[in-house]
Short mmCIF file of C-alpha atoms and ligand atoms in Angstrom, two decimals:
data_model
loop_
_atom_site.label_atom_id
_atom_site.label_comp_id
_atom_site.label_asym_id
_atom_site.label_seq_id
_atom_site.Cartn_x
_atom_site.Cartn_y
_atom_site.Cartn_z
CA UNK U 16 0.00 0.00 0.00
CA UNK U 17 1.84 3.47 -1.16
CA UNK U 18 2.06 5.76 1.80
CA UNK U 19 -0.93 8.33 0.95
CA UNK U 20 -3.40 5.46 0.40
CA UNK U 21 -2.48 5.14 4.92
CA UNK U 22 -5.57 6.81 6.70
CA UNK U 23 -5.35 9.91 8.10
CA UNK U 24 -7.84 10.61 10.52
CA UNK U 25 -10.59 8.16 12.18
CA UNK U 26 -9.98 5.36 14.50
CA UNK U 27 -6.80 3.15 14.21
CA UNK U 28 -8.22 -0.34 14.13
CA UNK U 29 -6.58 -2.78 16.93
CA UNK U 30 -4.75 -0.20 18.81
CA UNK U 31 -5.25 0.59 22.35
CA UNK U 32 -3.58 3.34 24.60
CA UNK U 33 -2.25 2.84 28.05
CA UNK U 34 -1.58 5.24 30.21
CA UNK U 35 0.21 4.74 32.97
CA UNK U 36 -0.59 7.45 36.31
CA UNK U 37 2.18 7.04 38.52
CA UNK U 38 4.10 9.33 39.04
CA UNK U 39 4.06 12.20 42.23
CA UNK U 40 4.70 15.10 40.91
CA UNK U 41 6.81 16.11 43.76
CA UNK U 42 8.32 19.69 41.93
CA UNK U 43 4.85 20.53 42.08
CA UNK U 44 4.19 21.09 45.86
CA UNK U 45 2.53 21.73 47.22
CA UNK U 46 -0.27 22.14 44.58
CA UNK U 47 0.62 18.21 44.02
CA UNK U 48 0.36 15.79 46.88
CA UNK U 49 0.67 11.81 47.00
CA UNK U 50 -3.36 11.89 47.67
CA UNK U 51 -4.05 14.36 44.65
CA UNK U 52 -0.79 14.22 42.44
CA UNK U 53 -0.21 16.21 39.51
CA UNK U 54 -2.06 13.83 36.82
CA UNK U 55 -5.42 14.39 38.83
CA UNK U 56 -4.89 18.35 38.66
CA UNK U 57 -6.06 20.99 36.34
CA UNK U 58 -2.88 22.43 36.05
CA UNK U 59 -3.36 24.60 33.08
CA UNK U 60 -6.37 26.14 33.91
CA UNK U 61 -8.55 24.03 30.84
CA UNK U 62 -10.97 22.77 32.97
CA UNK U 63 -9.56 19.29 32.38
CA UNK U 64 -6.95 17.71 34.72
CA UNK U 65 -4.10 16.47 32.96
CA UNK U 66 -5.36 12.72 32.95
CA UNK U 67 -8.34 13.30 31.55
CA UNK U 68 -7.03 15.80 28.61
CA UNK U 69 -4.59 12.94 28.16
CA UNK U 70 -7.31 10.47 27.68
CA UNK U 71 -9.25 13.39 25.24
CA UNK U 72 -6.52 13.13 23.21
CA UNK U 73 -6.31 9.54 22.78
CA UNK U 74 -10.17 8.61 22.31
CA UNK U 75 -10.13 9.93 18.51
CA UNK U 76 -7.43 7.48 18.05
CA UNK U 77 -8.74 4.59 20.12
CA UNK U 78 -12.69 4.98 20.35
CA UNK U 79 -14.50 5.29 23.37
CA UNK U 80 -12.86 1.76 24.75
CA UNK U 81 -9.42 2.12 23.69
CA UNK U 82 -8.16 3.08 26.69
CA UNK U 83 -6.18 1.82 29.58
CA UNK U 84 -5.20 3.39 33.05
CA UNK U 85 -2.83 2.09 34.79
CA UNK U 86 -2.99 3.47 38.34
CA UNK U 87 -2.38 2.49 42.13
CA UNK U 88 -4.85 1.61 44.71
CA UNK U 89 -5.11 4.96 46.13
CA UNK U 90 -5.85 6.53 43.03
CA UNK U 91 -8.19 4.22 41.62
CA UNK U 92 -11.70 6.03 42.67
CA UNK U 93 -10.67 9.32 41.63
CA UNK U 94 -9.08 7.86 38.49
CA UNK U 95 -12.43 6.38 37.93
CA UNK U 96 -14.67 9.37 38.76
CA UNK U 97 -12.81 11.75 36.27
CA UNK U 98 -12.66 9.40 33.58
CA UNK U 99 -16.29 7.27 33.76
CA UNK U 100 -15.67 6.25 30.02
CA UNK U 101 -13.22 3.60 31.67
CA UNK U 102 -15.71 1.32 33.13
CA UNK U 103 -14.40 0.77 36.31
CA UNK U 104 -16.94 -1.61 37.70
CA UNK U 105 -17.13 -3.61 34.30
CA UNK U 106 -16.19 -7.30 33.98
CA UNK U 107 -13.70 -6.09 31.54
CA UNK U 108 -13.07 -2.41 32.45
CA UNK U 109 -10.05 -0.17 31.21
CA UNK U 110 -8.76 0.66 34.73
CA UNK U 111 -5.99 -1.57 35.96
CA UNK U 112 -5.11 -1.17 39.67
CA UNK U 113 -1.79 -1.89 40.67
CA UNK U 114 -1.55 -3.19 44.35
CA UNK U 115 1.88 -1.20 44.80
CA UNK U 116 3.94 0.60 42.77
CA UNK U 117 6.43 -1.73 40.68
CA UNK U 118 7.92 1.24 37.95
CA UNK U 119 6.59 1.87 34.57
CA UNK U 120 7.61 -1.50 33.08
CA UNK U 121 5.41 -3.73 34.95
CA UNK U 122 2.58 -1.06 34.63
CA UNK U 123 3.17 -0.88 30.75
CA UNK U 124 3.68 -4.67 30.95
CA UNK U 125 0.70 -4.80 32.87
CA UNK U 126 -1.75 -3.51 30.26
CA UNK U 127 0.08 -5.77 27.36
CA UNK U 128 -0.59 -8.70 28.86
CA UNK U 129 -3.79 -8.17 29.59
CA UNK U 130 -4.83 -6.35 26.26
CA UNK U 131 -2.97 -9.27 24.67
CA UNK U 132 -5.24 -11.76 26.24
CA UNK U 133 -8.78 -9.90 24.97
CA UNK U 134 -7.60 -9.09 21.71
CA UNK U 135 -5.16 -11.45 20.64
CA UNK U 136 -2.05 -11.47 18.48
CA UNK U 137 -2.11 -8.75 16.52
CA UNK U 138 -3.08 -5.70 18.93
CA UNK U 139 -1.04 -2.57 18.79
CA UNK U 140 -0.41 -0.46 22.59
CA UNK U 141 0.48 2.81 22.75
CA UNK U 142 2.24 4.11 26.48
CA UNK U 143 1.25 8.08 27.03
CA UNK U 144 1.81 9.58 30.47
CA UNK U 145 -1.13 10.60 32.40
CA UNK U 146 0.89 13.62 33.07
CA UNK U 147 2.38 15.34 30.18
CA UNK U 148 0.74 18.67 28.02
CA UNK U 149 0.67 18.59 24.08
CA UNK U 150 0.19 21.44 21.85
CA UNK U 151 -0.63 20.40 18.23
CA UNK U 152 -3.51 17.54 17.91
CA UNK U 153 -3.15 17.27 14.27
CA UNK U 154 0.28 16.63 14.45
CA UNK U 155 0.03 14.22 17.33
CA UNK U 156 -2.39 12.11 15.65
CA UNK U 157 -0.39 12.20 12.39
CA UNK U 158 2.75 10.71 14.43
CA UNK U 159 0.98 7.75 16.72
CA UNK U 160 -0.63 6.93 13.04
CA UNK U 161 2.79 6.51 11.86
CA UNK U 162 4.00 4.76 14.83
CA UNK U 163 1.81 2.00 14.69
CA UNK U 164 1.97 1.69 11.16
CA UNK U 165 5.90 1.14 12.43
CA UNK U 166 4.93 -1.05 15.06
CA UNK U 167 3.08 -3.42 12.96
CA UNK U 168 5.96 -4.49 11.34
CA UNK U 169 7.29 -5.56 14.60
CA UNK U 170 8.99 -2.42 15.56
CA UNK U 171 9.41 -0.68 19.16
CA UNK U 172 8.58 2.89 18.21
CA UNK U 173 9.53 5.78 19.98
CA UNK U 174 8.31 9.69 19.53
CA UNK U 175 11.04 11.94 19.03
CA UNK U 176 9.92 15.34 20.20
CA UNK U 177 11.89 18.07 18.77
CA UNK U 178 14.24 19.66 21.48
CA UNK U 179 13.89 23.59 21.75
CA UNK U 180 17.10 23.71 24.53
CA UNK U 181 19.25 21.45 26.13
CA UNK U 182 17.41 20.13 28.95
CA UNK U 183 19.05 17.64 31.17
CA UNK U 184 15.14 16.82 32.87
CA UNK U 185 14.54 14.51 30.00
CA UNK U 186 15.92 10.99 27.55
CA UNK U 187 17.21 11.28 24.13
CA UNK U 188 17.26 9.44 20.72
CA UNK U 189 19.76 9.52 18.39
CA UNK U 190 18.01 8.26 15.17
CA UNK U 191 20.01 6.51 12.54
CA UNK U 192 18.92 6.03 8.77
CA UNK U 193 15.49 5.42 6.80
CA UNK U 194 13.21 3.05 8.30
CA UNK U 195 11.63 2.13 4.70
CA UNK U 196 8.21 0.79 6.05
CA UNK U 197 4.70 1.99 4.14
CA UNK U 198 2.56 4.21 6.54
CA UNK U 199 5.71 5.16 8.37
CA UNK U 200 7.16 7.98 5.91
CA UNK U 201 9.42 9.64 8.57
CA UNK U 202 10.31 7.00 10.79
CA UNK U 203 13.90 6.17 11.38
CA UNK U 204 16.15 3.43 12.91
CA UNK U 205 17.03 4.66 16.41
CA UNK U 206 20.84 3.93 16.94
CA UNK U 207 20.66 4.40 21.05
CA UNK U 208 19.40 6.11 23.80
CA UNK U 209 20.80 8.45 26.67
CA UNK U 210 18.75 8.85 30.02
CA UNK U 211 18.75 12.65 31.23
CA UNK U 212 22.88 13.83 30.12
CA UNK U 213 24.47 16.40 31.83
CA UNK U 214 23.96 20.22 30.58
CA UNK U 215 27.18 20.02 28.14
CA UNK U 216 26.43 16.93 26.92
CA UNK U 217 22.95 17.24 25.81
CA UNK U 218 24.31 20.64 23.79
CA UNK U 219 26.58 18.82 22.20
CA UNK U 220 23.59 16.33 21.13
CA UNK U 221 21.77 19.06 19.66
CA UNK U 222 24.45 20.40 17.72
CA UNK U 223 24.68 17.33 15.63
CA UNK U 224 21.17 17.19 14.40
CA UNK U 225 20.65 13.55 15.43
CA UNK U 226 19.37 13.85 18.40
CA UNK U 227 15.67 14.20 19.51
CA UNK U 228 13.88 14.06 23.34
CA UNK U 229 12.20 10.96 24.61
CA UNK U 230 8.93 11.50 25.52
CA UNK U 231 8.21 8.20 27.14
CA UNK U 232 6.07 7.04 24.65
CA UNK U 233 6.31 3.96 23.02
CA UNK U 234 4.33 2.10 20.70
CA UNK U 235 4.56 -1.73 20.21
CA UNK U 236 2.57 -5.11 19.27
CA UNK U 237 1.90 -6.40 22.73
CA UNK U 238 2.89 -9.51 21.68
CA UNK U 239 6.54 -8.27 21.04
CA UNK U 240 7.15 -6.00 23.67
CA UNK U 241 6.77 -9.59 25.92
CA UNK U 242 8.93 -11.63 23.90
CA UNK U 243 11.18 -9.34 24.20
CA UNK U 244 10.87 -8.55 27.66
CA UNK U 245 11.00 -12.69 28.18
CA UNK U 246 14.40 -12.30 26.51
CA UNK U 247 16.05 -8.94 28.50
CA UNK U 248 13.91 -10.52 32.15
CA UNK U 249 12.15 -14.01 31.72
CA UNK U 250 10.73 -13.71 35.41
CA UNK U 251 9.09 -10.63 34.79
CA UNK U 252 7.83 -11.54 31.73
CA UNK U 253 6.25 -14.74 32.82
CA UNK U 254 5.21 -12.72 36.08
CA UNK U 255 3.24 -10.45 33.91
CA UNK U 256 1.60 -13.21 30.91
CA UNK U 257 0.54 -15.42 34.80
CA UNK U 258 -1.18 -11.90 35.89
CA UNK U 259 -2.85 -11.07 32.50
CA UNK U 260 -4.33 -14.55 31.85
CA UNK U 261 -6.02 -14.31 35.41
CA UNK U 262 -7.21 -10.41 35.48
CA UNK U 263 -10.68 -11.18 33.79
CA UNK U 264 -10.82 -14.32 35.79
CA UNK U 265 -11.58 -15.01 39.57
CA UNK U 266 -8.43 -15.65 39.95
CA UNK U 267 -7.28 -12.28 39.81
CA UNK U 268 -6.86 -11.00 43.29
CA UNK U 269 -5.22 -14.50 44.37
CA UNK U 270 -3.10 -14.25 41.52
CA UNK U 271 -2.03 -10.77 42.27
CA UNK U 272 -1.29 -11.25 45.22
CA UNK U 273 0.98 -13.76 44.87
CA UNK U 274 2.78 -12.46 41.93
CA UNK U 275 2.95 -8.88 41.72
CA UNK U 276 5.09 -8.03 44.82
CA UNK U 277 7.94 -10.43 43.11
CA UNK U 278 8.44 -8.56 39.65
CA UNK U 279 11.58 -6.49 39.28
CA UNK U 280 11.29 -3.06 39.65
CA UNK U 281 12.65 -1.48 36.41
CA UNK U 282 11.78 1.22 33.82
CA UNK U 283 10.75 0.51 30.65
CA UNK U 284 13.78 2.38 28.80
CA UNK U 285 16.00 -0.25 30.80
CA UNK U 286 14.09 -3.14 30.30
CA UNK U 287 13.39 -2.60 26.76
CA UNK U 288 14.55 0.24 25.14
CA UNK U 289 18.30 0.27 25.45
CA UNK U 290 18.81 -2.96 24.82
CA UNK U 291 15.98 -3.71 21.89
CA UNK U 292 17.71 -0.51 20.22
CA UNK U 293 21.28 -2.00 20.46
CA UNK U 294 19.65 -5.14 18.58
CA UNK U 295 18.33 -2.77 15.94
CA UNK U 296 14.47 -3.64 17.03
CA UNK U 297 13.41 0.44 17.48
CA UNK U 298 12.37 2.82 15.61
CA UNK U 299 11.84 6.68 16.15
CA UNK U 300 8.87 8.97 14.83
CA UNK U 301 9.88 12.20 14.96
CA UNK U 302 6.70 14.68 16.89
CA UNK U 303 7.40 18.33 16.06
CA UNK U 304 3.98 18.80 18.11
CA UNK U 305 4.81 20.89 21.30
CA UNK U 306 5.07 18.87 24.31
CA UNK U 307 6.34 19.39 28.23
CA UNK U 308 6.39 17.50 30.82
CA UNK U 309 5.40 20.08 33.26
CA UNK U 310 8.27 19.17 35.79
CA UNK U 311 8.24 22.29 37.66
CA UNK U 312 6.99 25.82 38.14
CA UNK U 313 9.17 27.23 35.76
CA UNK U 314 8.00 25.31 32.72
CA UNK U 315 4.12 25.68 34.72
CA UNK U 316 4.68 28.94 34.04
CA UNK U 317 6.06 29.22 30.48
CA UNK U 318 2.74 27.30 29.59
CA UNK U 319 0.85 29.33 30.95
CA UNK U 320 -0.75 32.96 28.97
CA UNK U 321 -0.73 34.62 31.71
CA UNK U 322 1.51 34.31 35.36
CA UNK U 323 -1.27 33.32 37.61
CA UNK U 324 -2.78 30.26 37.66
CA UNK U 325 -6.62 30.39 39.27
CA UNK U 326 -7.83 34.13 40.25
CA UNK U 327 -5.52 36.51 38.85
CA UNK U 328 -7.89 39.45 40.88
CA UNK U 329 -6.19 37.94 44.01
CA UNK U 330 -2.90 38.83 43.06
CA UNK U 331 -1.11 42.20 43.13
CA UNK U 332 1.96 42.46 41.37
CA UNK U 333 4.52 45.79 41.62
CA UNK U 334 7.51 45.28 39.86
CA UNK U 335 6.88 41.58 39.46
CA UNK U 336 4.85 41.48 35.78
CA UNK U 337 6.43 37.66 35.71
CA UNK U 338 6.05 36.76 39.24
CA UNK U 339 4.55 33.46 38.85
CA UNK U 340 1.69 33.22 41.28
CA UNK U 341 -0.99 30.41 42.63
CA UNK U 342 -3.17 32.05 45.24
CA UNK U 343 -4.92 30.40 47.54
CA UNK U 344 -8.52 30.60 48.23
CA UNK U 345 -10.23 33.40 50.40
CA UNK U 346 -6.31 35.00 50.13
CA UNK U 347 -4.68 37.57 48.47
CA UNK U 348 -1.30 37.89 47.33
CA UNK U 349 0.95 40.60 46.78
CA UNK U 350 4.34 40.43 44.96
CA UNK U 351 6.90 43.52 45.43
CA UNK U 352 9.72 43.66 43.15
CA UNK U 353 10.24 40.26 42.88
CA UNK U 354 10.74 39.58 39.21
CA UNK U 355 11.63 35.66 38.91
CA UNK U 356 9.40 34.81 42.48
CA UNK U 357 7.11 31.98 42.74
CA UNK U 358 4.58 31.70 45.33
CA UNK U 359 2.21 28.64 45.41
CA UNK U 360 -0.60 29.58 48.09
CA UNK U 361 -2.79 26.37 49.37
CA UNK U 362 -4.86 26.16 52.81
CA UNK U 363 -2.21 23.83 54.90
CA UNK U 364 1.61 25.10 52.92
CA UNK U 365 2.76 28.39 50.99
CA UNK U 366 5.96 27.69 48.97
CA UNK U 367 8.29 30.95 47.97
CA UNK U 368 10.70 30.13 45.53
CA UNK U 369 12.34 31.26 42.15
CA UNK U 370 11.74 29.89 38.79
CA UNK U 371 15.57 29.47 38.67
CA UNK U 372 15.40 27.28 41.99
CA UNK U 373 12.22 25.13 40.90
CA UNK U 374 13.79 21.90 40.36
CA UNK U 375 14.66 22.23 44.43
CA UNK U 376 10.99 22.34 45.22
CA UNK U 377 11.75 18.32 45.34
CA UNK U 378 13.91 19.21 48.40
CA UNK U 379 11.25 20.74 50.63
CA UNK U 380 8.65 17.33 49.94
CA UNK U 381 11.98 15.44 51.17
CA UNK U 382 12.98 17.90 54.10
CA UNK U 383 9.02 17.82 55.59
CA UNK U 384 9.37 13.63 55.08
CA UNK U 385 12.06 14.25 57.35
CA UNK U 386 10.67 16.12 59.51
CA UNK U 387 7.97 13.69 60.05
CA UNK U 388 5.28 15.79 58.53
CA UNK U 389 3.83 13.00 56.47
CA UNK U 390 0.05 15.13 56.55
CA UNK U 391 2.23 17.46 54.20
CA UNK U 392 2.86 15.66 51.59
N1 GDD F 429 1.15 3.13 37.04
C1 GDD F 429 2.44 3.36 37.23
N2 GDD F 429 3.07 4.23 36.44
C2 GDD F 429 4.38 4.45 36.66
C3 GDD F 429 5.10 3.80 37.68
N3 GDD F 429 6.39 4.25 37.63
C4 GDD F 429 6.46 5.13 36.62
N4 GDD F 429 5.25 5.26 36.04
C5 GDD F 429 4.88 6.11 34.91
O1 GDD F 429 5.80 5.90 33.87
C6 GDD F 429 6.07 7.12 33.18
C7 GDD F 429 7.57 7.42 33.18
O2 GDD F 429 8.07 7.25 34.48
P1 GDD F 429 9.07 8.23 35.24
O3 GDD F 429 9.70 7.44 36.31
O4 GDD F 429 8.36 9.49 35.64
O5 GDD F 429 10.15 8.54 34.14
P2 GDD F 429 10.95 9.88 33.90
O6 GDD F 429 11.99 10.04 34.95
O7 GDD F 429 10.02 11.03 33.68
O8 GDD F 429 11.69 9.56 32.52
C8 GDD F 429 11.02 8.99 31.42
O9 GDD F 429 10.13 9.92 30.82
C9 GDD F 429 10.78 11.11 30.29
C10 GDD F 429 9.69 11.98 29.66
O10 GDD F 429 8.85 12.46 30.65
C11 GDD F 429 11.82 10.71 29.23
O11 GDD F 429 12.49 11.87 28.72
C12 GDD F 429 12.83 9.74 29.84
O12 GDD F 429 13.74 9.32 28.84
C13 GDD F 429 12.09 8.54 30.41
O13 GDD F 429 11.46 7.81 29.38
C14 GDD F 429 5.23 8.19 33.89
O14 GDD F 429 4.05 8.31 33.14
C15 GDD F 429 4.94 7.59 35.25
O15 GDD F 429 3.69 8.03 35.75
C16 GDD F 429 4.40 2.87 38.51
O16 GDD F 429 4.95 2.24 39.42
N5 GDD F 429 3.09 2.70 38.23
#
């Protein structure tokens, strides 16, 4: 089939999104707690939290059923309040509930083996964190089209995201020559990866051209994302197939039990990605739709229109136009001459920091554990 004859918009037949909601979102704080982290949040001020915009996003490639949460027990209800569509209490709902947290591989691995099971051979996943903003649908859609395209042919695709600095918060791709498969015009050969470089290094990868950001999204046949994670780690791999033949079964919980608190702990870049791209098994689409992983503040704020996030009549700014300020409610908050502040106002904790210093904010979370102020975090 010649490449324009691939479709371009409409459902992708056999392909299912997962999206795993794990992470804690601790640069956030103290907007973002472990009880409410930053994928249950409307952080951008849409009227969506993250997870569901995430899931918005997906549906027009999935249908309504397409997709998968992967979440832990104390985010299940409010996982399945603000997304309804995922059937929660169905025999064969979309919401998978981890019993602990066991990294993004055995979440990811999670969903394959189970998808696998109710849809057999030839279904495609797709991994998008619950977390992440993305500017540019059209161009989003056009890139997971091409990446399963990609993946049919047995490929582990990644999404390149074009870098606009170099950022040490995030993965990179070098991509190698033509991948040469139909429906996957722009797709490449990846030749490795590099998790998070140091400042001077990740210049240097942008000056060559070759270079791109992971965004953590991967697209695969479940079927070959388990063989090959039965070839990096056969226990985990068996772990998961055990745990995915039982979940629609009544053997689930017994299963789980016994199972789940023995697979490794290991991301899915480890598991899979380095080592699959060494082998020459990955491929990269490159996404030149915008896309942040809204770390911190300081990329909260550049966003963001404007340098208040909720009721910008609360906030009083003299010489601090980009002051970025959350106020509280029932508070106001003044800002004098404070150019690069940031002041995140919530009923129980007030954080004062700098957009420079917002990669610390990690440092307070850790310094109240410390402190034995668990009801703070
Ligand atoms: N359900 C569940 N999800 C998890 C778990 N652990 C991690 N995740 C999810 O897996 C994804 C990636 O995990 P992180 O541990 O947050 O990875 P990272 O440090 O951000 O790095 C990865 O993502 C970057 C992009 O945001 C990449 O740049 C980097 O290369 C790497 O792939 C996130 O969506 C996170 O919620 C878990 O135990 N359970």
């Amino acid at each position: 089939m010649p490449d324009s004859a691939a479709p371009t918009s409409g459902r992708v037949p056999g392909f299912h999104a997962v999206v795993p909601a794990g992470g804690a979102g601790t640069r956030l704080w103290p907007l973002s707690r472990a009880g409410h982290p930053k994928f249950l949040l409307d952080l951008t001020g849409s009227g969506r939290t993250l997870l569901q915009s995430t899931v918005d996003r997906l549906t027009p490639l999935t249908g309504d059923r397409g997709v998968v949460v992967v979440t832990g027990v104390r985010h299940a209800r409010a996982v399945a309040e603000q997304v309804p569509t995922l059937g929660a209490d169905d025999e064969r709902g979309r919401l998978l509930v981890e019993p602990s947290p066991r990294d993004s591989m055995a979440a990811i691995g999670l969903a394959a083996a189970v998808l696998l099971e109710r849809h057999g051979d030839d279904v495609v996943i797709g991994s998008f964190a619950a977390d992440h903003v993305i500017d540019g649908t059209d161009e989003f859609e056009r890139t997971v089209r091409e990446a399963v395209a990609a993946a049919r042919e047995g490929f582990v695709v990644t999404i390149g995201i074009t870098a606009t600095g170099p950022s040490t918060a995030f993965g990179y791709i070098r991509s190698a020559d033509d991948l040469g498969v139909a429906g996957a015009p722009t797709a490449r050969h990846v030749a490795g990866f590099t998790e998070k470089p140091d400042a001077q290094t990740a210049a240097a990868y942008l000056a060559t051209g070759d270079y791109r950001w992971n965004a953590g999204m991967f697209v695969v046949r479940a079927a070959v994302l388990l063989d090959h994670l039965a070839q990096q780690l056969p226990a985990l791999a068996a772990g998961l197939r055990e745990i995915g033949a039982a979940w629609d079964t009544a053997a689930r919980d017994a299963v789980l039990e016994r199972v789940w608190p023995g697979l490794t702990k290991i991301a899915i870049d480890h598991a899979i990605a380095e080592p699959v791209a060494a082998a020459g098994g990955v491929a990269v689409v490159p996404g030149d739709f915008g896309w942040d992983d809204v770390g911190d503040f300081a990329s909260l704020a550049d966003l963001l229109p404007a340098p208040t996030l909720g009721d910008d009549a609360a906030v009083l700014r003299v010489g601090s136009d980009d002051a970025f300020v959350v106020p509280g409610a029932g508070r106001t908050v003044a800002v004098v001459g404070l150019a690069d502040a940031v002041v995140v106002d919530t009923p129980d904790a007030l954080l004062v920091t700098t957009r420079a210093h917002a990669q610390q904010v990690k440092q307070a979370v850790d310094g109240w554990r410390a402190a034995g102020r668990e009801d703070l975090l």
